[in-house]
mmCIF file of C-alpha atoms in Angstrom:
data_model
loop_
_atom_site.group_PDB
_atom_site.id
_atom_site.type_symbol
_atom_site.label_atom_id
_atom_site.label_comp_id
_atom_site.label_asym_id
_atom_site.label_seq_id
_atom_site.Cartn_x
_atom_site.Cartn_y
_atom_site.Cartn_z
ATOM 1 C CA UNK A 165 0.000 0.000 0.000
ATOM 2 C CA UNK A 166 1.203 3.568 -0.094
ATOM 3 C CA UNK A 167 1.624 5.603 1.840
ATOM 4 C CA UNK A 168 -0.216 9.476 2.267
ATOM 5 C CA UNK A 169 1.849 11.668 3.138
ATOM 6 C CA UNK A 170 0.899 13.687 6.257
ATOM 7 C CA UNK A 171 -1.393 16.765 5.908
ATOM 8 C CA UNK A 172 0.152 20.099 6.866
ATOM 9 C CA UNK A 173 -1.296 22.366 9.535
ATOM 10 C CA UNK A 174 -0.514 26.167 9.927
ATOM 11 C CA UNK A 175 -1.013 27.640 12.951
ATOM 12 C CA UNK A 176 -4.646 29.943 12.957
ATOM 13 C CA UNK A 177 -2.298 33.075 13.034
ATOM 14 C CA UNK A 178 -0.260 32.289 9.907
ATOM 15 C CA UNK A 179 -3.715 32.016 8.035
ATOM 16 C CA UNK A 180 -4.954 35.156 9.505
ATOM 17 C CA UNK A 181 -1.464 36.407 8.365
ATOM 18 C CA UNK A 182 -1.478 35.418 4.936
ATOM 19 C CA UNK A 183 -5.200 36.475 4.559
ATOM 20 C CA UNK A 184 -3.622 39.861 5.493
ATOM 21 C CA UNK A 185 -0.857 40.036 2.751
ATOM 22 C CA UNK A 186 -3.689 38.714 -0.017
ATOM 23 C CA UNK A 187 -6.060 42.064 0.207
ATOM 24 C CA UNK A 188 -3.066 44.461 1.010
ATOM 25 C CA UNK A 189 -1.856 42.694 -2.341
ATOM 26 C CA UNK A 190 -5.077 43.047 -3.999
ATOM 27 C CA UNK A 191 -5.511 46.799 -2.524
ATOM 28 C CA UNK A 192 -2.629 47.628 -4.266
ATOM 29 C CA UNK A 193 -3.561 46.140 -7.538
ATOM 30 C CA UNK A 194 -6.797 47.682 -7.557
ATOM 31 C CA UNK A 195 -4.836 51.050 -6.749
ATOM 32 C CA UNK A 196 -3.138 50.977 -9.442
ATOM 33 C CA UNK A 197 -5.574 50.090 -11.699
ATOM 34 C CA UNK A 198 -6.976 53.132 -10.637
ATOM 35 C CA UNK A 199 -4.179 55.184 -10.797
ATOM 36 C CA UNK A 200 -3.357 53.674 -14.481
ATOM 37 C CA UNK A 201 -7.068 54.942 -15.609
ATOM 38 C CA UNK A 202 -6.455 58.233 -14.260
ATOM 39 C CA UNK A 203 -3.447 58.723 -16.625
ATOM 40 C CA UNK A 204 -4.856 57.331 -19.289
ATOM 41 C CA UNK A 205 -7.259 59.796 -19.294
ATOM 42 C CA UNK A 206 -5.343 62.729 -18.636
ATOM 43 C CA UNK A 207 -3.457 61.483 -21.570
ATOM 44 C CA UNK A 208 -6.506 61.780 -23.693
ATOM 45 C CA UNK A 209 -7.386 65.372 -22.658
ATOM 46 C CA UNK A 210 -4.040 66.574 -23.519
ATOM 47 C CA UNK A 211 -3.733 64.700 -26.784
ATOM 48 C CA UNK A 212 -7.319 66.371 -27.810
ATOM 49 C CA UNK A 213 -5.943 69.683 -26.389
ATOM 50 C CA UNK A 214 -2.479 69.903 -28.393
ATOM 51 C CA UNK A 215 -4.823 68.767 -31.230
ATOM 52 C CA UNK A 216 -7.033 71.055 -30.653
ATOM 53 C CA UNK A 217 -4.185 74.030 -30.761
ATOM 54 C CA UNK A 218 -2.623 72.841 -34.157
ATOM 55 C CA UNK A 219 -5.964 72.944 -35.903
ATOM 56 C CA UNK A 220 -6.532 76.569 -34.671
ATOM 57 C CA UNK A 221 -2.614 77.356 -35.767
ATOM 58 C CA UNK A 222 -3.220 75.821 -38.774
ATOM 59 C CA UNK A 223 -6.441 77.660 -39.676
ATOM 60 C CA UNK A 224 -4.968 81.002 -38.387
ATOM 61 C CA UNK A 225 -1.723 80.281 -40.988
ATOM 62 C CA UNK A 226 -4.019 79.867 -43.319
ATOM 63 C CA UNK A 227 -6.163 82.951 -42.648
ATOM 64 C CA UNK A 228 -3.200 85.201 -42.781
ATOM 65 C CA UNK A 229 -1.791 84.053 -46.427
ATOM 66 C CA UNK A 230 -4.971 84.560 -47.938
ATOM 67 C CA UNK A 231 -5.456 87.998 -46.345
ATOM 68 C CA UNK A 232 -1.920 88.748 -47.594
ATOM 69 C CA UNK A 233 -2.584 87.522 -50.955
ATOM 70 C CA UNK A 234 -5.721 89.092 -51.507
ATOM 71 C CA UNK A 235 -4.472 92.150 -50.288
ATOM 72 C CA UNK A 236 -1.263 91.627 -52.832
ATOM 73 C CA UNK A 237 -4.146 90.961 -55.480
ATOM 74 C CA UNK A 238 -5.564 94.399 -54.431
ATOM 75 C CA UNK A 239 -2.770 96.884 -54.667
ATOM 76 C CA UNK A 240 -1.698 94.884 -57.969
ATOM 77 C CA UNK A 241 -4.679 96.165 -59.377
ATOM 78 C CA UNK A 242 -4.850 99.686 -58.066
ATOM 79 C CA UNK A 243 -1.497 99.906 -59.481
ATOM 80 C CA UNK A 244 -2.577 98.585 -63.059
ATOM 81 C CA UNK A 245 -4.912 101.257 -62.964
ATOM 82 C CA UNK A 246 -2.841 104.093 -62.220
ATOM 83 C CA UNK A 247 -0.864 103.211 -64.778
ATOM 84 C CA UNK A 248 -3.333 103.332 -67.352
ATOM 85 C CA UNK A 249 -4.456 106.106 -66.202
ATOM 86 C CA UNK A 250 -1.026 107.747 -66.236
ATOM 87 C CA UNK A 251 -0.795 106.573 -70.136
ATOM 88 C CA UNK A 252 -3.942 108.073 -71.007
ATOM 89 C CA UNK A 253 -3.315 111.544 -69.674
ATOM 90 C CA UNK A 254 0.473 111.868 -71.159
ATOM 91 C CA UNK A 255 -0.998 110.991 -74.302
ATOM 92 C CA UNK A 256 -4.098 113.200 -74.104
ATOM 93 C CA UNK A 257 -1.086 116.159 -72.796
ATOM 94 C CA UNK A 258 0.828 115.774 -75.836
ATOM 95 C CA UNK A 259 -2.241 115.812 -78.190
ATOM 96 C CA UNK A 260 -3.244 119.365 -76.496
ATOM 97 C CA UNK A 261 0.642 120.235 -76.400
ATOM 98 C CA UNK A 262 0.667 119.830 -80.651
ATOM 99 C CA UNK A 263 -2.762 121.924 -80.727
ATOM 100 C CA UNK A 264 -1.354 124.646 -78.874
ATOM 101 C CA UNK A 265 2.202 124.883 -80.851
ATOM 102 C CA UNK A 266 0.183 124.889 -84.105
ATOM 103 C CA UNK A 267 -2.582 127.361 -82.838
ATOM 104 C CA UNK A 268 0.611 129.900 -81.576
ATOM 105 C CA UNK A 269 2.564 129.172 -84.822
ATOM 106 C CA UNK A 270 -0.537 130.340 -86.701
ATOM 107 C CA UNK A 271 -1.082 133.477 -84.557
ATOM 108 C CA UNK A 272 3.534 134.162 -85.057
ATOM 109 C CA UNK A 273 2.666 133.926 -88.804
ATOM 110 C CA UNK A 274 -0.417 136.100 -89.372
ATOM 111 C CA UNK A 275 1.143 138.888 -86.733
ATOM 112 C CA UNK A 276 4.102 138.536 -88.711
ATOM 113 C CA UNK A 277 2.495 138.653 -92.253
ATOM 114 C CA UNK A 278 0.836 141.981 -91.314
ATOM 115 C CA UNK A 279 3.308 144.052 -89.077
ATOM 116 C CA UNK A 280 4.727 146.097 -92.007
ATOM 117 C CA UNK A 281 1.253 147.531 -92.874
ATOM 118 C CA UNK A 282 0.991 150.878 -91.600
ATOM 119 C CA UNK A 283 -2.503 150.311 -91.500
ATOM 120 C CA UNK A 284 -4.783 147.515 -90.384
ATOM 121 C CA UNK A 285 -8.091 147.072 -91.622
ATOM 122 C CA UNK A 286 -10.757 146.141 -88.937
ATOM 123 C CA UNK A 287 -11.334 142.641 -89.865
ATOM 124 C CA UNK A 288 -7.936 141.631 -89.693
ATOM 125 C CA UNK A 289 -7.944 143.611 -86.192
ATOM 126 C CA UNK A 290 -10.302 141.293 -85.322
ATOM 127 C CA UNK A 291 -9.681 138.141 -86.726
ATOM 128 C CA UNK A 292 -5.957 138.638 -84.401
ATOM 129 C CA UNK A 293 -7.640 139.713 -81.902
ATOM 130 C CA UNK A 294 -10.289 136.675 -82.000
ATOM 131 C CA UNK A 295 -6.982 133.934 -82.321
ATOM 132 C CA UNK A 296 -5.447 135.572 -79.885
ATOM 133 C CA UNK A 297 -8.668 135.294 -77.326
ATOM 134 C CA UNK A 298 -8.758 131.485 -79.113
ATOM 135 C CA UNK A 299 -5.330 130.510 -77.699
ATOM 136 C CA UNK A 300 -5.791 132.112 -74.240
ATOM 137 C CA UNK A 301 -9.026 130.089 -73.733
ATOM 138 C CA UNK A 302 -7.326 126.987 -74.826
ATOM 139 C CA UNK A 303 -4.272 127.409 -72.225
ATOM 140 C CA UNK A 304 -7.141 127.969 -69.400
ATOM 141 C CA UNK A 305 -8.478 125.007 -70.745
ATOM 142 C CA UNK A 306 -5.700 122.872 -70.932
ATOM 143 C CA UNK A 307 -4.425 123.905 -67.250
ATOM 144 C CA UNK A 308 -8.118 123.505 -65.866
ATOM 145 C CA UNK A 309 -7.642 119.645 -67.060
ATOM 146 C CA UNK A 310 -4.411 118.907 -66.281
ATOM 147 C CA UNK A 311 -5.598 119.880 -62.456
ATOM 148 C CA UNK A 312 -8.748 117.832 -63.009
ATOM 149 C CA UNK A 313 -6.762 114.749 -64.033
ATOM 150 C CA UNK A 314 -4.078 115.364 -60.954
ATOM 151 C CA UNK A 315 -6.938 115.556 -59.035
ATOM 152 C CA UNK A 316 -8.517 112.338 -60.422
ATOM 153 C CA UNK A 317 -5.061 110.939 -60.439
ATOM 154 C CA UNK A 318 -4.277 111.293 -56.612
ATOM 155 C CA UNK A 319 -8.271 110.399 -55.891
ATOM 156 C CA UNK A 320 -7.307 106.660 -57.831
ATOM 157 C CA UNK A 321 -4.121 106.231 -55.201
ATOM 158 C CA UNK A 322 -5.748 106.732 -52.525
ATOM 159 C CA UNK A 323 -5.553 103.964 -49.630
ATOM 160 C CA UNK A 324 -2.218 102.748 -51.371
ATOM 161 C CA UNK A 325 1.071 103.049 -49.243
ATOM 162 C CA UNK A 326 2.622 106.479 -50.470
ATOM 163 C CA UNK A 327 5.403 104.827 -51.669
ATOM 164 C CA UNK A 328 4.059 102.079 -54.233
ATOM 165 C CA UNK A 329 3.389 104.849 -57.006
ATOM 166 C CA UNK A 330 6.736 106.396 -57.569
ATOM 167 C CA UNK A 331 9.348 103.819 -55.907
ATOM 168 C CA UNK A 332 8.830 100.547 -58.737
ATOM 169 C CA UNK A 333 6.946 98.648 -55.695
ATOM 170 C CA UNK A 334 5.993 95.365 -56.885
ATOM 171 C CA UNK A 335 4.432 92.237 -54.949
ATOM 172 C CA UNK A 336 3.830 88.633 -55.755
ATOM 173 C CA UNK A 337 3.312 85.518 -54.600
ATOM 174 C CA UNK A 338 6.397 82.814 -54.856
ATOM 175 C CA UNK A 339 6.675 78.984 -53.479
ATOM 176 C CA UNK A 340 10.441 78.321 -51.558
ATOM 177 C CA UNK A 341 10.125 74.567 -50.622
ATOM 178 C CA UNK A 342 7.068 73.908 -50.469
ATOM 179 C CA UNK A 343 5.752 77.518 -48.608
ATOM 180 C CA UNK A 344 4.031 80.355 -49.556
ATOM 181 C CA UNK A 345 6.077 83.599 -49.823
ATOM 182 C CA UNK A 346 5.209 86.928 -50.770
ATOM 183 C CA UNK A 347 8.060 88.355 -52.811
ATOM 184 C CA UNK A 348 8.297 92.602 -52.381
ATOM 185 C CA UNK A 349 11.066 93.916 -55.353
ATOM 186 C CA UNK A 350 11.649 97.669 -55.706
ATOM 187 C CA UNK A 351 13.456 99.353 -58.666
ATOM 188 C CA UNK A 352 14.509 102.932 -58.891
ATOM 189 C CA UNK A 353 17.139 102.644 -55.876
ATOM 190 C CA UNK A 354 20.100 102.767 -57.806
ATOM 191 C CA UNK A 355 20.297 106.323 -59.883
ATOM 192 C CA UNK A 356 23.434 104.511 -62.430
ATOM 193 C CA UNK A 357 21.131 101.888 -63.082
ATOM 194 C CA UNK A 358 17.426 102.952 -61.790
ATOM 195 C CA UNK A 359 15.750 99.466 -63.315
ATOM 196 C CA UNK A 360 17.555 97.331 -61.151
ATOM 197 C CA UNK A 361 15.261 94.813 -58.668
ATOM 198 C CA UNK A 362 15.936 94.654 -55.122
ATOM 199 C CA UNK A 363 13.750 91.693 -53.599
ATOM 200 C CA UNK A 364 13.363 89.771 -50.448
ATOM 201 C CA UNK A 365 10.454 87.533 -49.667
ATOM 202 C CA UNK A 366 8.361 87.485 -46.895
ATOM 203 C CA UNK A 367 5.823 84.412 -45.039
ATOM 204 C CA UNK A 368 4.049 84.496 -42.052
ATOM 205 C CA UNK A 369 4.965 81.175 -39.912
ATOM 206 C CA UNK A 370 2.243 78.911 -37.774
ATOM 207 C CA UNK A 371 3.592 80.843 -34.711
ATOM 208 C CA UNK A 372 2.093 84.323 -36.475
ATOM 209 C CA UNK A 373 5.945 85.528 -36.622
ATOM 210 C CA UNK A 374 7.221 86.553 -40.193
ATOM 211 C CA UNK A 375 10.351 85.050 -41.857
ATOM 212 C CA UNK A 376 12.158 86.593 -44.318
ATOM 213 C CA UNK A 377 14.234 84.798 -47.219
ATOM 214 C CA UNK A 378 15.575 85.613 -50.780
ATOM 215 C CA UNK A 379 16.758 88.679 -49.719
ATOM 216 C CA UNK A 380 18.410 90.118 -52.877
ATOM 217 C CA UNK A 381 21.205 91.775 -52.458
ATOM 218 C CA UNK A 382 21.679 90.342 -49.038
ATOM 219 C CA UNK A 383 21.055 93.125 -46.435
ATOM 220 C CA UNK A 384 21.187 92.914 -42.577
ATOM 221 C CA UNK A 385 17.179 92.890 -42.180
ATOM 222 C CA UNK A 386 17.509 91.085 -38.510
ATOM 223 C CA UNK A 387 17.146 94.547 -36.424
ATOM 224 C CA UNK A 388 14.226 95.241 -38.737
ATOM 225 C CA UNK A 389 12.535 91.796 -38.740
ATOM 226 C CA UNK A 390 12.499 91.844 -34.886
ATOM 227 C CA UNK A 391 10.557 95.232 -35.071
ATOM 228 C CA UNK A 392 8.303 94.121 -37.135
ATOM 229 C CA UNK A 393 7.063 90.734 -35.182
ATOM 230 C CA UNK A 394 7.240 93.228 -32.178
ATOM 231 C CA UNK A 395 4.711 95.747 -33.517
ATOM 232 C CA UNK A 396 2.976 93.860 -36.447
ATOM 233 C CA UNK A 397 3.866 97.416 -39.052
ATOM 234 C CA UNK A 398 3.910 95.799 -41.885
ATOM 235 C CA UNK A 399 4.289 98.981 -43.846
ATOM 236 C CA UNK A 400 6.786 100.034 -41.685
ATOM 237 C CA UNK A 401 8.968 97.427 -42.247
ATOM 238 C CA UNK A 402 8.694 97.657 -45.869
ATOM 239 C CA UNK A 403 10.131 101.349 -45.646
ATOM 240 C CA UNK A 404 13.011 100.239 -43.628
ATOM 241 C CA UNK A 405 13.906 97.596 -46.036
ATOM 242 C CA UNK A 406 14.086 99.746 -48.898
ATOM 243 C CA UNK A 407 16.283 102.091 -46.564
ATOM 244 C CA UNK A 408 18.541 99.256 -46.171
ATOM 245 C CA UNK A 409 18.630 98.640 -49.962
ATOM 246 C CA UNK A 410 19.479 102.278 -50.586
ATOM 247 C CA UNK A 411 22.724 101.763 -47.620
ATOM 248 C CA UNK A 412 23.518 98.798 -49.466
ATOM 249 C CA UNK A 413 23.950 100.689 -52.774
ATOM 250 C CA UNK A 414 25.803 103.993 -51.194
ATOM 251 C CA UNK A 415 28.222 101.398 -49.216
ATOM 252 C CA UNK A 416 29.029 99.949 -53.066
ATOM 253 C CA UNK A 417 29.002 102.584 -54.698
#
């Protein structure tokens, strides 16, 4: 036969013992459970949070460029304008310009044609005197236009920056890998050579702080850049870069 082996016997406080180290064991587990939940979830809200900020960022960057652009889109047009306007009234100027030599030529030649009479006869007294009266009212003509079209002129600039009509301001939009610039050239800087293009190209980044690249020649624009993420002056900054275009050309002269 075999033999069983002998039962064992713990004493009734090692049970109550053990029973002690099983829930403390359990507690614990069921702690951290708990505890493991608890950063799960505060895991969550901050993942929805940071997602949360890059959609806003994203649709702010967004905002911005096509503000910018449609505002480039704007003063490209104006200027288009202007200019035809400008082309119109020069060539308008020099029509009235010919009228006005031939009308005084006329007037030279019939004074001239009848100064070594010793007498004039009324009607050519008055036909003299009626060119004569002809020409003055076309120079008060002519002058009362020319004001009405510098009037009409300035009226069609207004709300562009003071500078775009007379410096060669120019603005369009340019991709440097893979991002949306603006690119601002000037021309009339450099007197020997008034054509040339001086260019650097602006972009507003997902922090809303501008970045400038392409700068053309290369200028120190750092002092100027910092100003202008400071106080937002767009226009400002614009005038100091063409002031650091025209130090650029006096220091290489």
């Amino acid at each position: 036969h075999n033999q069983c082996p002998s039962p064992i016997y713990f004493s009734p406080h090692t049970i109550i013992m053990q029973r002690g180290i099983l829930q403390e064991t359990r507690q614990s587990m069921l702690n951290i459970q708990h505890s493991m939940k608890d950063m799960l979830r505060q895991a969550d809200v901050w993942k929805n949070d940071e997602i949360s900020k890059l959609n806003n960022l994203k649709t702010n960057h967004s905002t911005n460029l096509d503000k910018i652009e449609m505002q480039i889109q704007s003063i490209n047009t104006k200027i288009e304008s202007v200019k035809e306007k400008q082309e119109v009234i020069q060539s308008e100027e020099f029509k009235e310009k010919q009228a006005k030599e031939k009308l005084h030529e006329t007037l030279v030649s019939l004074q001239d044609s009848t100064k070594h009479l010793p007498l004039l006869s009324k009607p050519i007294e008055e036909q003299i005197q009626q060119w004569r009266q002809q020409m003055e009212d076309k120079q008060r003509q002519f002058e009362q236009r020319q004001m009405d079209r510098q009037l009409e002129l300035e009226h069609s600039s207004k709300g562009l920056p003071s500078f775009v009509s007379h410096t060669g301001m120019d603005i369009e939009m340019k991709e440097i890998d893979g991002k949306r610039f603006a690119q601002v050239a000037f021309t009339r800087i450099e007197r020997s050579n008034p054509e040339r293009r001086f260019s650097f190209c602006i972009r507003v980044k997902s922090n809303k702080h501008y970045e400038v690249e392409e700068c053309e020649p290369p200028v120190d624009a750092h002092h100027a850049l910092k100003q202008l993420n400071q106080s937002n002056n767009f226009q400002k900054f614009v005038v100091q870069m063409r002031a650091l275009f025209h130090q650029y050309v006096e220091q290489h002269a």
